[in-house]
Each structure stands twice: as structure tokens, then as C-alpha cells.
Short mmCIF file of C-alpha atoms in Angstrom, two decimals:
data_model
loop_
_atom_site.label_atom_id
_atom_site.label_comp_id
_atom_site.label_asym_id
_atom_site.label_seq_id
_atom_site.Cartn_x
_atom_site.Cartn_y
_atom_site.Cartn_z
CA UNK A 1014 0.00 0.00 0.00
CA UNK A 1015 1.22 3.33 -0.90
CA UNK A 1016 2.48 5.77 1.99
CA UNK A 1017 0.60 9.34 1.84
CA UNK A 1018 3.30 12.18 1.12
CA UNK A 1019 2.59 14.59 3.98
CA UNK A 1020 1.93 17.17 2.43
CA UNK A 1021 -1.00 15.57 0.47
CA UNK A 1022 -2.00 15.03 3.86
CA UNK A 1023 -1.66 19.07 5.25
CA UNK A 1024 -3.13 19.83 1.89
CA UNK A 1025 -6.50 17.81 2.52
CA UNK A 1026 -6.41 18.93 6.24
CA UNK A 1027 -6.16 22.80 4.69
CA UNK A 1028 -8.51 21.85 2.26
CA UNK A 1029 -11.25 20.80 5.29
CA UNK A 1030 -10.45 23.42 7.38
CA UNK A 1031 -10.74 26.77 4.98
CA UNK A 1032 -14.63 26.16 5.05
CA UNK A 1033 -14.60 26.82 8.50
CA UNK A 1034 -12.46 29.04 8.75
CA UNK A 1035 -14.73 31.12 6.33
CA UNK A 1036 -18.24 30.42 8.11
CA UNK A 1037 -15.94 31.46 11.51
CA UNK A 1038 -15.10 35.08 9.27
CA UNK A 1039 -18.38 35.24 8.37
CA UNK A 1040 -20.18 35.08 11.75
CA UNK A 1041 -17.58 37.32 13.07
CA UNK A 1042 -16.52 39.76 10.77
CA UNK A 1043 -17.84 43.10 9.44
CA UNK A 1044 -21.16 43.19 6.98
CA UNK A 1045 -20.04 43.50 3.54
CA UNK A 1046 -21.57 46.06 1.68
CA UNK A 1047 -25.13 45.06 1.24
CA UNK A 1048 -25.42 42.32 3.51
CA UNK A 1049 -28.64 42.64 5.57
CA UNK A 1050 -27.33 42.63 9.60
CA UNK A 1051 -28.12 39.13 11.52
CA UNK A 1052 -30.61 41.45 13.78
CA UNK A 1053 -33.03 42.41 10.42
CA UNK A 1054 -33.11 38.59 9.59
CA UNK A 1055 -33.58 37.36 12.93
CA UNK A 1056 -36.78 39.54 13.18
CA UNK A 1057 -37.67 38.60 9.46
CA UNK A 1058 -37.47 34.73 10.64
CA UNK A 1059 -39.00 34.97 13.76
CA UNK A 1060 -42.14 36.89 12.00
CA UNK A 1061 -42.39 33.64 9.59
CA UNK A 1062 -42.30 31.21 12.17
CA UNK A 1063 -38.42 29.89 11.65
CA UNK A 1064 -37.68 30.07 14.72
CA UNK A 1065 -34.55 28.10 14.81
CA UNK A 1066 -33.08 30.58 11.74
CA UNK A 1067 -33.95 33.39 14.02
CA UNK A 1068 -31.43 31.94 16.82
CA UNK A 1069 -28.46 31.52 14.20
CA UNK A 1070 -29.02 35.00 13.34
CA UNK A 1071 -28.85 36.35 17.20
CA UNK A 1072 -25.89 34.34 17.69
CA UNK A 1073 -24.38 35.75 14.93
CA UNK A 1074 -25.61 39.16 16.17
CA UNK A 1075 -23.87 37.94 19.18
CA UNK A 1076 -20.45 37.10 17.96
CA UNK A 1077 -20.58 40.92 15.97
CA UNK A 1078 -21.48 43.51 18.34
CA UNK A 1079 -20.26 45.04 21.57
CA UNK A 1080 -20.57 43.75 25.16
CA UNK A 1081 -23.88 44.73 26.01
CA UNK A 1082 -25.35 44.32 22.72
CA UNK A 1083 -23.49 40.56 22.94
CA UNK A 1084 -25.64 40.38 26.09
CA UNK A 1085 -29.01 41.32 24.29
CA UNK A 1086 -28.81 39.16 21.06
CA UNK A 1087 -27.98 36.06 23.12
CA UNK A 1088 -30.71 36.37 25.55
CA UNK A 1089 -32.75 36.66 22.23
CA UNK A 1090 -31.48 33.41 20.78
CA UNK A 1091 -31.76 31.75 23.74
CA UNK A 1092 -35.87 32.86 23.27
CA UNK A 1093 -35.41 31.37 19.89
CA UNK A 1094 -34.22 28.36 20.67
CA UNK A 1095 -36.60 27.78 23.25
CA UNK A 1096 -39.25 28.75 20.51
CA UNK A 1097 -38.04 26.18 18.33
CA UNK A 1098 -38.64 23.64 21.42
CA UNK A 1099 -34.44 23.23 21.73
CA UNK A 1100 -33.74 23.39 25.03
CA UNK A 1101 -30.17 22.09 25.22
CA UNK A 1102 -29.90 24.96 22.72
CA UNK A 1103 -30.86 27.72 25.07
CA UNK A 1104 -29.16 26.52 27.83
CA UNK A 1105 -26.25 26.51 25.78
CA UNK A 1106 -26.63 30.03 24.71
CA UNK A 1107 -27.10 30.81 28.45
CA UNK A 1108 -24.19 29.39 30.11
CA UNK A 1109 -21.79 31.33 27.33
CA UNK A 1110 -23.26 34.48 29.04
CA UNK A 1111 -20.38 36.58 30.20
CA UNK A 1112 -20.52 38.78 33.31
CA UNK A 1113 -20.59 41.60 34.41
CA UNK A 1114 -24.32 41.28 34.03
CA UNK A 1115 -26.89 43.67 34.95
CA UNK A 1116 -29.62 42.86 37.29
CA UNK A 1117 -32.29 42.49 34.75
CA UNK A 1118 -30.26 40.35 32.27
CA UNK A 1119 -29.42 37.92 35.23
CA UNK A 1120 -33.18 37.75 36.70
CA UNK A 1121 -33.79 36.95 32.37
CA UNK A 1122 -31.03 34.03 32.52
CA UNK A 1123 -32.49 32.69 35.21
CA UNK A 1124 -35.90 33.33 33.53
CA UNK A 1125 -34.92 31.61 30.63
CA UNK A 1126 -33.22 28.66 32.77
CA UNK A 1127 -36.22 27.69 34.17
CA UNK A 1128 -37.86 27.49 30.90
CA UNK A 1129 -35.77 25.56 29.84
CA UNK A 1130 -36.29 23.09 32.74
CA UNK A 1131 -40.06 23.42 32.00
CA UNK A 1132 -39.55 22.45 28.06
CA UNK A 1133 -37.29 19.25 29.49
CA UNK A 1134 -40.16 18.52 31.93
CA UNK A 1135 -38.60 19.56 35.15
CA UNK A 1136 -41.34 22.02 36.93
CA UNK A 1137 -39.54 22.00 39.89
CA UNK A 1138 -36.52 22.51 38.83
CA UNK A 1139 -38.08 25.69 37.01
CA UNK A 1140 -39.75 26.63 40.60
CA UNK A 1141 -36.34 26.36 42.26
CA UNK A 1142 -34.90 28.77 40.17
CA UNK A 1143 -37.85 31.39 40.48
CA UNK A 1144 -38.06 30.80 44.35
CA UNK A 1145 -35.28 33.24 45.57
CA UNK A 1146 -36.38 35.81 48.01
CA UNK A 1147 -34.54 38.69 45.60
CA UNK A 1148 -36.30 37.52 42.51
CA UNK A 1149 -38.81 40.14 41.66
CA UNK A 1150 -41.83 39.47 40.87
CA UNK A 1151 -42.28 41.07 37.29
CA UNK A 1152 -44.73 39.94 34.87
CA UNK A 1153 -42.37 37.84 32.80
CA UNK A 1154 -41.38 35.71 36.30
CA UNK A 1155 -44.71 35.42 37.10
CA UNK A 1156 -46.15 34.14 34.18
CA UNK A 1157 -43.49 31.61 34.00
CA UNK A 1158 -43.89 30.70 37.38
CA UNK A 1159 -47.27 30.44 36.91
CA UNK A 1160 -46.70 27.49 34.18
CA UNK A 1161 -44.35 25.78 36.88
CA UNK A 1162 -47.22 25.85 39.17
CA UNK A 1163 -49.70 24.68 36.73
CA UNK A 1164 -47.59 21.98 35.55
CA UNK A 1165 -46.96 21.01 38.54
CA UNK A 1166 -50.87 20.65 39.58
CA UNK A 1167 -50.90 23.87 41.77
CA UNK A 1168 -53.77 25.05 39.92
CA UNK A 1169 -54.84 27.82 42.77
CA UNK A 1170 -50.91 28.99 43.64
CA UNK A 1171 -50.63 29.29 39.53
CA UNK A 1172 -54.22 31.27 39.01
CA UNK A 1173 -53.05 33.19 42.13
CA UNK A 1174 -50.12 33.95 40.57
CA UNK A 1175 -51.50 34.97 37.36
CA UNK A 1176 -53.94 37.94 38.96
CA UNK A 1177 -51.15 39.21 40.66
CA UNK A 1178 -49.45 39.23 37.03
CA UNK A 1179 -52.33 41.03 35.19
CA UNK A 1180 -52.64 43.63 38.49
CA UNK A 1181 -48.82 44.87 37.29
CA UNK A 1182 -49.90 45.31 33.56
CA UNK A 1183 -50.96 48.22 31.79
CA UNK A 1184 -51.44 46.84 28.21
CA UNK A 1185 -54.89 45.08 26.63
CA UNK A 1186 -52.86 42.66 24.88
CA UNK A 1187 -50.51 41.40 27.51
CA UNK A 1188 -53.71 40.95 29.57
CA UNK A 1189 -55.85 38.98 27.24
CA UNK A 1190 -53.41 36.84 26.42
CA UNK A 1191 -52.47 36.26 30.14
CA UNK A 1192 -56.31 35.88 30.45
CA UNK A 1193 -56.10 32.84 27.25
CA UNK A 1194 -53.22 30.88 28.95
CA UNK A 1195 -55.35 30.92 32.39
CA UNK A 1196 -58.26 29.81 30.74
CA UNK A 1197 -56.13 27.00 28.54
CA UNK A 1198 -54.56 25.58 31.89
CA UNK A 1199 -58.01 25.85 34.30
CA UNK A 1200 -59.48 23.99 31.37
CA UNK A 1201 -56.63 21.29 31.00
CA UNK A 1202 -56.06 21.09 35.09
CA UNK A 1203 -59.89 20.72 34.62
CA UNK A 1204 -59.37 17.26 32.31
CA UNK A 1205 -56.63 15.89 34.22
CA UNK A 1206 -55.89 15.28 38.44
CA UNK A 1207 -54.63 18.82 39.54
CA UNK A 1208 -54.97 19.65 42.87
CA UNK A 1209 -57.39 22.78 43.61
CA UNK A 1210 -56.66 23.15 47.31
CA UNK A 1211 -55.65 26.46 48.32
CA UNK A 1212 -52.38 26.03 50.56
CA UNK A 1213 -52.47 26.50 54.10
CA UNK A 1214 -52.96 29.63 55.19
CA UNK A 1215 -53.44 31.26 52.01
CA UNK A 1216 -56.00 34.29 52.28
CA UNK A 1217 -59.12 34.04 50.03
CA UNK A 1218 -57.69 37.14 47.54
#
């Protein structure tokens, strides 16, 4: 059997590599003249549904812009990928977060990490997270508590937590469509074996 001549061999290694090397360039590098930014084409995607082409382009927003933006388009694809149902994805995304963070990118990490516990089927994983003391309370946290809760059979803690969600909003369309989830899990906790106990010494708000 013939030997390979080395340098056949660095050629084909060169030959594998330059691909990558390019892609690398690409996701890095400057826009060329003309070339719609990753942020423009993750929006595009995301408004047609591609959810997982919307992540590529925030990491590639990612890899392009300053520290804080960095910050911003990787929280985004992390929302991405968790659109597109990939967890291991957005927890990805999230533990490449660099500090210094500021408070409300960490409380969204964490946000986000507990989604991504409730997409692998984990609620109480997802409740550990959101069950620090300095956790506030903002609409987003609630309403993802809230889906711990419910998927976790604590239908009254979840509708509970819900009210005191809608009480902190100020737009129509963030409430109805914190009033449609309710209604979807009361009417699914309904169908199934949730428990509807209030917990002790709840008040009757």
C-alpha cells in the first residue's frame, strides 16, 4: 500500500479546514456592503415562524457587536431556541453568558433557565430557580412561574399567581393573552388530576 506524502496530507487537512475558517469570518466579521445585519433577519425569521433561523441570526448578532449588545442578542437566541422547542440549545446560549451582568439580564437568565427546565419537563426545577427571596416578581417571572405551578398541579398557587401578574400590567394585549393561557390551563387542570386546594394559610384574595 502506498504511503501518503505529507503534504497531500496538510493539503486535505487545509482543504477541510478553509470552510470553516470562512463560516468562523463570516459570523464574526464586518457586513459586507449590502449584507442585511443578523438582527433584520432574525426579526424577518421569527415573524415567519423559523424560529430556529432566528437563533443563528442572534448568535451571529452575538459574535458581531459590543458587550452589552453581545448580552441582548444572546438572551434573544436563547428565546429562539426555546421557541423552536431546543432546550439544550438555550441553555447553551445561556451558560456562554459573560458577566458583568446587569440585574435584569441575570433575573432573564435565570428566567430563561427555568424554561428551559419546563420544556425538558422539570417544573420543579423551574420553581427552584424562580423561588429566591430577591427575585422580583415582574410579569415575565410570574407568568413563567405560573406554568411551573400549573404543571406542577398547583392550579390555585398558579391562578393566584396569574392575577397578581395582570394587576402589574398596563397593556390590553398582555392581559388577554395572560387571560387565554389561564383559561387554557383551568381547562386542561380541569381534564386531568390537579390539585385545587388552596395552601395553608393562604387568604381568600
Amino acid at each position: 500500500m502506498q504511503a501518503t506524502h505529507p503534504s497531500s496530507t496538510r493539503l486535505l487537512f487545509c482543504a477541510l479546514l478553509l470552510p470553516l475558517l470562512l463560516a468562523a469570518c463570516e459570523a464574526a466579521g464586518p457586513l459586507r456592503p449590502g449584507q442585511e445585519p443578523p438582527e433584520a433577519r432574525a426579526t424577518r425569521a421569527t415573524e415567519r415562524g423559523d424560529h430556529v433561523a432566528a437563533a443563528r441570526a442572534w448568535e451571529q448578532a452575538a459574535a458581531r457587536g459590543e458587550a452589552a449588545a453581545r448580552t441582548t442578542a444572546r438572551l434573544a437566541a436563547a428565546r429562539a431556541w426555546l421557541a423552536a422547542g431546543d432546550a439544550a440549545g438555550a441553555e447553551r446560549v445561556l451558560n456562554g453568558l459573560k458577566p458583568p451582568l446587569t440585574p435584569g439580564e441575570d433575573l432573564e437568565r435565570t428566567r430563561l433557565l427555568a424554561e428551559v427546565a419546563l420544556l425538558r419537563g422539570d417544573p420543579a426545577r423551574a420553581l427552584a430557580l424562580l423561588q429566591d427571596p430577591a427575585t422580583p416578581p415582574t410579569p415575565t417571572v410570574a407568568e413563567t412561574r405560573a406554568r411551573a405551578l400549573f404543571a406542577s398541579n398547583r392550579v390555585v398557587e398558579a391562578t393566584r399567581t396569574m392575577i397578581v401578574r395582570e394587576r402589574q400590567l398596563n397593556d390590553p394585549d398582555a392581559i388577554s393573552a395572560g387571560r387565554r393561557m389561564l383559561l387554557a390551563e383551568l381547562r386542561r387542570a380541569a381534564r386531568g388530576s390537579a390539585d385545587f386546594t388552596a395552601p395553608a394559610g393562604a387568604d381568600a384574595t
